[in-house]
Coordinates of C-alpha atoms and ligand atoms in Angstrom, one line a residue:
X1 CA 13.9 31.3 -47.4
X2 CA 17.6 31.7 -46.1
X3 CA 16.4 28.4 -43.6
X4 CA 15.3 26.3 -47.0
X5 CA 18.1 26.8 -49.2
X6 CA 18.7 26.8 -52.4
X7 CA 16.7 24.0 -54.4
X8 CA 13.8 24.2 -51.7
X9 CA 10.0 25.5 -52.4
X10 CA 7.5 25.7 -49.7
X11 CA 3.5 25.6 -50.8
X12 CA 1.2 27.1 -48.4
X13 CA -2.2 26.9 -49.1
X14 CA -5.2 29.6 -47.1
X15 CA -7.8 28.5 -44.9
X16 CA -10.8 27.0 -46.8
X17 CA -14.3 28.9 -46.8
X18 CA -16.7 26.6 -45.1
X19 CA -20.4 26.1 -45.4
X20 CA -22.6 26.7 -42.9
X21 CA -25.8 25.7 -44.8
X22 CA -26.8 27.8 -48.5
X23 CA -25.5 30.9 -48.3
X24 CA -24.1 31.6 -44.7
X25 CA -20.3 30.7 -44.4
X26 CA -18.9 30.8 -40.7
X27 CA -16.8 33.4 -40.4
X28 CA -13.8 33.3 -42.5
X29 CA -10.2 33.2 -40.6
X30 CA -7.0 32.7 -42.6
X31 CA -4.6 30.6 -41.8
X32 CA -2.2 31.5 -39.3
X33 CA 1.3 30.1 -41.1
X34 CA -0.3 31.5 -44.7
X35 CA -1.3 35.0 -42.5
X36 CA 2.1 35.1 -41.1
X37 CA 4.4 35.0 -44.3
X38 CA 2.2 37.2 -46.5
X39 CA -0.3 39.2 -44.4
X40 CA -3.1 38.0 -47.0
X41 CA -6.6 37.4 -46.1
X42 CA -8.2 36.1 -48.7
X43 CA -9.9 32.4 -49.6
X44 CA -8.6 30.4 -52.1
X45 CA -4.9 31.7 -52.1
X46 CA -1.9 29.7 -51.9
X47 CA 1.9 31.1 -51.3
X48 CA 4.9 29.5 -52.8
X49 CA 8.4 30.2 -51.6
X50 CA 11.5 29.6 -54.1
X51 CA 14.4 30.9 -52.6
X52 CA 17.2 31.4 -55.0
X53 CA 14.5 31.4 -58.5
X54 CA 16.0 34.4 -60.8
X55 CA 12.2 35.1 -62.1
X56 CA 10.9 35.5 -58.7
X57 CA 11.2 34.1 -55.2
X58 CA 8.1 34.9 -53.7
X59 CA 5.2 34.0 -56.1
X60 CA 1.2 33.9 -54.8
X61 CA -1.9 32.5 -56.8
X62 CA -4.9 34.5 -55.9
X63 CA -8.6 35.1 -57.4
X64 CA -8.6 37.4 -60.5
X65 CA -10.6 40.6 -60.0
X66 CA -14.3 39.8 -60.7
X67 CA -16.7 42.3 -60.7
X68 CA -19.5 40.3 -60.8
X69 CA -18.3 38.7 -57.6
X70 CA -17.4 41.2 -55.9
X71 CA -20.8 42.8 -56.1
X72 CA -22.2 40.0 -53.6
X73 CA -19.0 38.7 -51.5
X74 CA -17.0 42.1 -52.0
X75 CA -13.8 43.1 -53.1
X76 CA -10.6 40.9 -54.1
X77 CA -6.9 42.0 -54.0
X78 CA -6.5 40.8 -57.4
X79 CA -3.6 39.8 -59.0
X80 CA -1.8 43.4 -59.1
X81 CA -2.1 44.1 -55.5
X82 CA -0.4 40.6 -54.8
X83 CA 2.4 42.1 -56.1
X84 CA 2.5 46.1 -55.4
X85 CA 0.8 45.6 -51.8
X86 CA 1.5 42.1 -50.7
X87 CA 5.1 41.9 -52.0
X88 CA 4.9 38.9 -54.4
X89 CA 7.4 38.8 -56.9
X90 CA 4.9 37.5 -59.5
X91 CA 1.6 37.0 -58.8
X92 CA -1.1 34.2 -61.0
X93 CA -4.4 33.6 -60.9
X94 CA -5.5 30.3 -59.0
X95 CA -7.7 28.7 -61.7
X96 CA -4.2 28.1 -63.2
X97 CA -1.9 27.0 -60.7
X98 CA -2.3 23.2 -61.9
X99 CA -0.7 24.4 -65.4
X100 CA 2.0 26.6 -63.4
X101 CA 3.2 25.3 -60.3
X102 CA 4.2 21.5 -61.1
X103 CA 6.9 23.6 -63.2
X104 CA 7.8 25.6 -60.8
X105 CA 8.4 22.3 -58.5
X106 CA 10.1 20.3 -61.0
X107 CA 13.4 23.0 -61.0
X108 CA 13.5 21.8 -57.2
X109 CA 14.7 19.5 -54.7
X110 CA 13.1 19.7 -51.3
X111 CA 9.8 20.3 -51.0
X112 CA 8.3 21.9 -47.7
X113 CA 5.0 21.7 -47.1
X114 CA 2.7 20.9 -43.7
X115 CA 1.3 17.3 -44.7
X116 CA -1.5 16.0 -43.0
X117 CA -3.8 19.2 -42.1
X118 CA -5.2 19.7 -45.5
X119 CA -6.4 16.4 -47.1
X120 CA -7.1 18.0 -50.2
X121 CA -4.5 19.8 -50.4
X122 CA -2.2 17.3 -50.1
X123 CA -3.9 15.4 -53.3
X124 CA -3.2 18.0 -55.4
X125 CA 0.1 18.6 -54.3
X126 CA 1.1 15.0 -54.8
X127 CA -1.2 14.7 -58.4
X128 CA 1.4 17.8 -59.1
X129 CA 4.2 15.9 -58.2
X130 CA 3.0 12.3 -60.2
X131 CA 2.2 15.3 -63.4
X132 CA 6.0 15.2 -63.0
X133 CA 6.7 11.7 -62.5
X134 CA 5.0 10.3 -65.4
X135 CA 7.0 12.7 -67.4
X136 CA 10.2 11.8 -66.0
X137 CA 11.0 9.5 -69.0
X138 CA 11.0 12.7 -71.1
X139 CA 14.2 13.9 -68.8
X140 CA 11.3 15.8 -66.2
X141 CA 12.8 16.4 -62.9
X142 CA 10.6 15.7 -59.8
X143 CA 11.8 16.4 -55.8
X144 CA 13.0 13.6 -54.2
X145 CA 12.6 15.1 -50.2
X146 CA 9.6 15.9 -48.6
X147 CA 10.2 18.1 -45.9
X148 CA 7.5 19.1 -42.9
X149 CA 7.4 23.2 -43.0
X150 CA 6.5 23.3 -39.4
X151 CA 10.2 23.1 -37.9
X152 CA 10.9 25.6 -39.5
X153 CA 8.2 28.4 -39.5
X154 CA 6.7 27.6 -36.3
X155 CA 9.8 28.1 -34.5
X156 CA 9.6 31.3 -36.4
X157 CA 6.4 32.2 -35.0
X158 CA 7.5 31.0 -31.7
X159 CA 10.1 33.8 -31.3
X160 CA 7.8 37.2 -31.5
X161 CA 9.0 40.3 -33.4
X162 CA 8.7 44.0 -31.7
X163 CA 5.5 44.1 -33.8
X164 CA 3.8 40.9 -32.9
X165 CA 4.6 41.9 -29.5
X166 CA 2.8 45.3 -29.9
X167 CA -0.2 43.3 -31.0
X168 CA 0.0 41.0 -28.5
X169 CA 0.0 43.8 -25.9
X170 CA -3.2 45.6 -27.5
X171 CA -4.7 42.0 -27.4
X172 CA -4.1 41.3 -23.8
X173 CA -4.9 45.3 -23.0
X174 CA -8.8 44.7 -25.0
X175 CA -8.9 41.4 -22.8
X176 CA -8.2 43.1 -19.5
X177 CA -11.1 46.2 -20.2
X178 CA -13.2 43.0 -20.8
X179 CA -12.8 41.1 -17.8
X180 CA -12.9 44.4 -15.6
X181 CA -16.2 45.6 -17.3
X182 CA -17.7 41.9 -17.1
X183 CA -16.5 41.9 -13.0
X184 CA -18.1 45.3 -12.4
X185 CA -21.5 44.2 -13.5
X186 CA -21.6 40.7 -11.9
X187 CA -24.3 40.3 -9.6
X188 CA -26.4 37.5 -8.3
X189 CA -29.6 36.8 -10.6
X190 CA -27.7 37.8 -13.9
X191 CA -26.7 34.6 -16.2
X192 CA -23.9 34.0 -17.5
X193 CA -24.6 35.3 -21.3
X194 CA -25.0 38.7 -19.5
X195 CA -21.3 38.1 -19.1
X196 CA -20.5 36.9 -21.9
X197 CA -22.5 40.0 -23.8
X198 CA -19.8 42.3 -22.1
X199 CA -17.0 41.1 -23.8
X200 CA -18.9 41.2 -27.1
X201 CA -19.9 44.6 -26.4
X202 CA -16.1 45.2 -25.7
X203 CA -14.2 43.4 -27.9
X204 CA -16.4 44.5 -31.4
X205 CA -16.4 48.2 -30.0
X206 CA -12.5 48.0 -30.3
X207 CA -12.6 45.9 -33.5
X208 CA -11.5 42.8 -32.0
X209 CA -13.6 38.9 -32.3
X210 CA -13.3 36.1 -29.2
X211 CA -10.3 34.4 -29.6
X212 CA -11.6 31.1 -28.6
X213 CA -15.1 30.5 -27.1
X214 CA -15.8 32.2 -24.5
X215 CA -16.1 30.2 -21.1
X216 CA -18.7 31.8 -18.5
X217 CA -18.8 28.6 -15.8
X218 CA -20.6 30.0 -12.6
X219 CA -20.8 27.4 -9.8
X220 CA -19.6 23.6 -10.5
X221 CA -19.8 24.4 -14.1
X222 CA -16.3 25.7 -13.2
X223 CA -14.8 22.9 -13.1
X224 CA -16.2 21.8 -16.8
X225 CA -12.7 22.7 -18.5
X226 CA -14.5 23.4 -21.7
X227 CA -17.5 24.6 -20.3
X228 CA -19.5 27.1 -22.8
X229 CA -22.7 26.8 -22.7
X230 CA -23.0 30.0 -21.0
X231 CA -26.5 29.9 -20.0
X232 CA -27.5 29.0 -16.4
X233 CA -28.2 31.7 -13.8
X234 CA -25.7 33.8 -11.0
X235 CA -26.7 32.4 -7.9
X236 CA -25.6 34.2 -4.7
X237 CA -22.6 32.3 -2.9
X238 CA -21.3 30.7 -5.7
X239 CA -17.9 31.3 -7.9
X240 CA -17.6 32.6 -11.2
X241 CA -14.5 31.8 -14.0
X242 CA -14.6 33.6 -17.0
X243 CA -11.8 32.7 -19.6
X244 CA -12.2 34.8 -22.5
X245 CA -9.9 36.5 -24.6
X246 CA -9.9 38.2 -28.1
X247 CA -7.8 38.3 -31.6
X248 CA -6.0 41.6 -32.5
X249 CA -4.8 41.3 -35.7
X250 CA -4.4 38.1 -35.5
X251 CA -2.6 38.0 -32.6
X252 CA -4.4 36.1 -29.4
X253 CA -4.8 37.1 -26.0
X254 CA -6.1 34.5 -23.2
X255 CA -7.4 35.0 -20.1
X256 CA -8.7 33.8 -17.0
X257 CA -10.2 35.4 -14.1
X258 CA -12.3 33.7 -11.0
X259 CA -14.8 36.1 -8.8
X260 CA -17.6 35.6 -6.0
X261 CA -20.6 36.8 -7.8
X262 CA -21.9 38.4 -4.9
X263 CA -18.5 40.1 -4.2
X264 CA -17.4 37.9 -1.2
X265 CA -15.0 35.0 -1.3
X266 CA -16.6 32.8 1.1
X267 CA -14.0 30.6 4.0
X268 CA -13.4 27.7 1.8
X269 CA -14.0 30.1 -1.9
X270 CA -11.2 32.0 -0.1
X271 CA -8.4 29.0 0.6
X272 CA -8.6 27.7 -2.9
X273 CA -8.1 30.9 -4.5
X274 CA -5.0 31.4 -2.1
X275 CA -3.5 28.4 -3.1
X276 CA -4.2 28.9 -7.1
X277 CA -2.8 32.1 -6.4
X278 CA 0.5 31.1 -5.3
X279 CA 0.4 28.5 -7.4
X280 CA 0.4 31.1 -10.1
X281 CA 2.9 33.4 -8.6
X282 CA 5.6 30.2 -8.5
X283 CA 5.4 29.4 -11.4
X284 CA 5.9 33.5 -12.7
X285 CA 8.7 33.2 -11.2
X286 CA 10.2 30.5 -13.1
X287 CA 9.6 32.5 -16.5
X288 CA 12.8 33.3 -17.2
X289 CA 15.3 33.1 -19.7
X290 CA 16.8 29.7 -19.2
X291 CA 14.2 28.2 -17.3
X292 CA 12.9 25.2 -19.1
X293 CA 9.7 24.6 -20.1
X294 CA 8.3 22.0 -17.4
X295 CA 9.6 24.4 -14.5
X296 CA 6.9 26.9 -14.5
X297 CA 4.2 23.8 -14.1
X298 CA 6.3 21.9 -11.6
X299 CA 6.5 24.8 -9.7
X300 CA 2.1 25.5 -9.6
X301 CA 2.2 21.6 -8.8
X302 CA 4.0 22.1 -5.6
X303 CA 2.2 24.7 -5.0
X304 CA -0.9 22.9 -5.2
X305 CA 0.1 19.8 -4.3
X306 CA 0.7 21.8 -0.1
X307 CA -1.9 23.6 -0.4
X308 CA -4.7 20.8 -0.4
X309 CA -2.5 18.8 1.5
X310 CA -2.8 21.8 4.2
X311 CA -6.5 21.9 3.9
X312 CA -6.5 18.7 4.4
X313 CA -7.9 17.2 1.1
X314 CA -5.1 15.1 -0.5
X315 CA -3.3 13.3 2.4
X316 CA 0.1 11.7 2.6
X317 CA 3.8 12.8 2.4
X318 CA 4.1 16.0 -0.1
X319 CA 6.4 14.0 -2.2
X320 CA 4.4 11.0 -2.6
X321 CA 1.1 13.6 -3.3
X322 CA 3.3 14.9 -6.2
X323 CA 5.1 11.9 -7.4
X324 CA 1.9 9.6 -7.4
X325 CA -0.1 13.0 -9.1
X326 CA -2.5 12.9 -6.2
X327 CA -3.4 16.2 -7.1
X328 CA -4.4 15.9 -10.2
X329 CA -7.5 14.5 -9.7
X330 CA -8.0 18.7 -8.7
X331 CA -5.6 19.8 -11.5
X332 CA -5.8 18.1 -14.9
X333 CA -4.3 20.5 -17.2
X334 CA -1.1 22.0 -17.6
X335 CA -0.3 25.1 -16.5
X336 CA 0.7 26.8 -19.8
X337 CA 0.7 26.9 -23.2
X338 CA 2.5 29.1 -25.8
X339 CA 0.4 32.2 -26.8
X340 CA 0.3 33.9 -30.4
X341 CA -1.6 33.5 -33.8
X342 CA -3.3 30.7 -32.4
X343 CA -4.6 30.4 -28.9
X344 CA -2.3 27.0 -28.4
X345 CA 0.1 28.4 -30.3
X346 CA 2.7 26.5 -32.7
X347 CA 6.8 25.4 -31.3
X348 CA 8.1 22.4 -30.1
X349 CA 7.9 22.3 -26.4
X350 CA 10.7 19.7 -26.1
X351 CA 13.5 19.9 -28.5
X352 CA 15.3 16.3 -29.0
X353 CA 13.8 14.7 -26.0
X354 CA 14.6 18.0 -23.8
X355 CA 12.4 20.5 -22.5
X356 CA 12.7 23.6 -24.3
X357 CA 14.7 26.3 -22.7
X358 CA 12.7 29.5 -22.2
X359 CA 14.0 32.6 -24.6
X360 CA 13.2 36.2 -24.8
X361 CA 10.7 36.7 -27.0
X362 CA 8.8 33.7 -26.0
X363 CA 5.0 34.4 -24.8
X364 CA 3.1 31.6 -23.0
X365 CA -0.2 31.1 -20.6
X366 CA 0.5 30.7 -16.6
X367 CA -2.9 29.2 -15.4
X368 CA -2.9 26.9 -12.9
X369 CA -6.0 25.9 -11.0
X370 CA -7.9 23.8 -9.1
X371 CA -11.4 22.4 -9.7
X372 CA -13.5 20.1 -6.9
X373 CA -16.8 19.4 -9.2
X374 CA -19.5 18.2 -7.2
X375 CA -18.8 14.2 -7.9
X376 CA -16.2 14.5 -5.1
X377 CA -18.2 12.6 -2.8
X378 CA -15.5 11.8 -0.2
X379 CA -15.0 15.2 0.2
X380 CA -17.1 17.4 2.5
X381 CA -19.7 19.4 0.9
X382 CA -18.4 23.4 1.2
X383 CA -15.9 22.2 -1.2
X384 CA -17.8 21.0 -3.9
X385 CA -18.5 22.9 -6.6
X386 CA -15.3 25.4 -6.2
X387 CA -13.6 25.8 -9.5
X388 CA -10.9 28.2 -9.8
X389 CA -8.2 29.4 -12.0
X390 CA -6.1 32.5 -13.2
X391 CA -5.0 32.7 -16.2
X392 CA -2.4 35.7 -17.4
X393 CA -0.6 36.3 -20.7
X394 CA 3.4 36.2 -20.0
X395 CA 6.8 37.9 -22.4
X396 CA 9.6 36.1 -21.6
X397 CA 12.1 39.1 -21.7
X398 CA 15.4 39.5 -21.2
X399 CA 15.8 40.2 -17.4
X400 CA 12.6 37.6 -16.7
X401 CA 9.2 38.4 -17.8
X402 CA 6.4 40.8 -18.6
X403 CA 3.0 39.9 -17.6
X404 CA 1.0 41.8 -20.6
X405 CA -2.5 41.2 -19.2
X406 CA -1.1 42.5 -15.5
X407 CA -3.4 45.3 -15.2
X408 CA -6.2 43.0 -14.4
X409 CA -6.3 42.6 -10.6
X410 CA -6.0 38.6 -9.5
X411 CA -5.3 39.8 -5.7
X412 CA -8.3 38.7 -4.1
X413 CA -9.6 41.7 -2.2
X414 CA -8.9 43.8 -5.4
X415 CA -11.2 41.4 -6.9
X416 CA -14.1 41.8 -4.6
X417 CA -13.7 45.3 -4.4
X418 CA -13.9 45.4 -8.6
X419 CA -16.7 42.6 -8.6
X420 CA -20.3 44.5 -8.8
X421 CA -18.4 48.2 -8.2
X422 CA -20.5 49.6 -11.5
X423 CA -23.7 48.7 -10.2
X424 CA -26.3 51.1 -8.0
Ligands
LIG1 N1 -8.8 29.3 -23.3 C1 -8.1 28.1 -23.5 C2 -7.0 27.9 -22.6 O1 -7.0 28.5 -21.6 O2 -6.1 27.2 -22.9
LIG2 MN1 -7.9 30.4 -21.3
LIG3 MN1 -4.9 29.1 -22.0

């Protein structure tokens, strides 16, 4: 509020329930910016932010109580909790908000408010506004500045409190148990939703959903980015990536680990974990405070970029291979991504035409990795088919960094000796 000013409002609106088909909904997640100001969970809520307004600054439109209701889809805050546990100043019920809120809006100025995600949303709010408008001749006030909300709250949510932090850890720490229970079952002849079962069986035992879609790619379907099919058999000799990561309270955790199902890196299994691997380990060490964004990922590329070069499967001069992006015909993606309510999580990564400078606080993905999928004719067979990455959850502090998913071994004779080690 201090960031709006006097004369601003901001309007946040929930998630919208959807439909599966009759009466199954998918599941319900609110929206992370609505989540983050006033910890509500609810459907059909919206939050309204008046800094300054004597009657009340903080002001939330929620479903009345309703019995009836609440007998079949259970049980609603209600318009008193808003207030005594939620911390609204006021609190309304939704049905009315058109009768309520264009007043509200017309004592204001500046109105903040992320256009664009919410179509309908952004009707109403503008039939609000034109309410206002039509009744200007009778001395009504309407806003004259639209303002995008995002600036400002998501470089709020891009610096994490001591709190979101704690949640972040116990996100990363379910994630870890998960990847080292899935790795000490793997074995050739399993299939890949026997992996993928383990971190269900792990993340609802500690209370926690999937953060994203879990990604169980044995083999070439590796090197399928979004690969989640999840279905095809563990064959003996082949590789196996598993990026999964789950939600604790709210908070994500995201990682990715690579493993030979039958517990042996084979010669050329072996090389291009190597190289991922220090690929990796640069580009830790350029999260720190003060580094800019792009180092971390021009640091894997280099990494990268030699290593195939000294296996012999880009050619040229190791500047040429990085300027002319030789490699990433191997590496597509980048090699991070900020980490928090949302798996790509909200902040500017370049702030007027810069890079952003790394801060304390800060939490991003390191993941570099290299994929060969098996339409790389020109390249000899025993590298087809080898799709690696590792993927770790990274605090920028304010010494350097804190790798919050480090208990997970990525060295790779840790990894064989963890792959299979609960079986027999
Ligand atoms: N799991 C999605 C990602 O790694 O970005
Ligand atoms: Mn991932
Ligand atoms: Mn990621």
């Amino acid at each position: 509020m201090r960031m709006m000013g006097k004369g601003g409002i901001s309007i946040l609106p929930a998630a919208v329930a959807k439909i599966r088909n009759r009466d199954v909904d998918y599941p319900y997640r609110q929206d992370s910016d609505f989540y983050y100001l006033t910890g509500f969970a609810e459907p059909e809520s919206v939050a309204v932010l008046v800094p300054g307004r004597a009657e009340g600054e903080f002001l939330m439109f929620v479903r009345d109580k309703d019995p009836e209701r609440e007998v079949w889809d259970g049980r609603r805050a209600g318009l008193d909790e808003a207030v005594t546990k939620y911390g609204a100043d006021d609190s309304f019920p939704i049905t009315d908000i058109d009768d309520i809120l264009p007043g509200i809006i017309e004592s204001c100025e500046r109105v903040y408010y992320s256009m664009g995600t919410r179509p309908d949303f952004d009707g109403r709010l503008m039939s609000w506004v034109n309410t206002l408008r039509a009744q200007g001749r009778t001395g009504t006030h309407t806003p004259d500045e639209f303002i995008a909300l995002d600036h400002l709250l998501h470089d709020l949510r891009l610096y994490k409190s001591r709190a979101e932090i704690s949640a972040m850890r116990k996100a990363a720490k379910i994630a870890v148990a998960a990847h080292k229970r899935a790795m000490s079952v793997c074995e050739p002849g399993k299939h890949e939703y026997e992996i993928e079962a383990e971190f269900a069986f792990e993340f609802r035992r500690n209370g926690v959903h999937p953060s994203y879609q879990p990604i169980v790619g044995s083999g070439a379907n590796a090197c399928v980015l979004h690969y989640n099919d999840n279905n095809d058999r563990l064959e003996d000799g082949d590789l196996l990536l598993v990026d999964a990561g789950c939600e604790f309270d709210y908070y994500a955790s995201d990682v990715t680990r690579t493993y030979p199902i039958n517990g042996r890196f084979n010669e050329e299994q072996r090389a291009i974990y190597d190289i991922v691997l220090e690929a990796q380990d640069a580009a830790l060490e350029c999260v720190v405070p003060g580094s800019m964004w792009h180092e971390p990922h021009d640091a894997a590329v280099r990494a990268i970029a030699r290593g195939l070069k000294r296996l012999g499967l880009i050619k040229g001069t190791l500047a040429n291979l990085i300027r002319d992006g030789a490699y990433r015909k191997f590496f597509m993606h980048r090699t991070g991504h900020w980490l928090g309510m949302d798996v790509h999580d909200v902040g500017d990564y370049k702030v007027s035409d810069q890079w952003r400078v790394l801060e304390p606080g800060m939490v991003l993905t390191v993941e570099p990795g290299i994929y060969i999928g098996e339409n790389q004719s020109k390249l000899a067979k025993r590298w087809r088919g080898i799709g690696i990455r590792i993927e770790d959850d990274v605090l920028v502090t304010r010494d350097g960094h804190e790798v919050l998913t480090k208990d997970l071994p990525r060295e790779p004779d840790q990894v064989e000796a963890l792959v299979g080690s609960a079986l027999n």
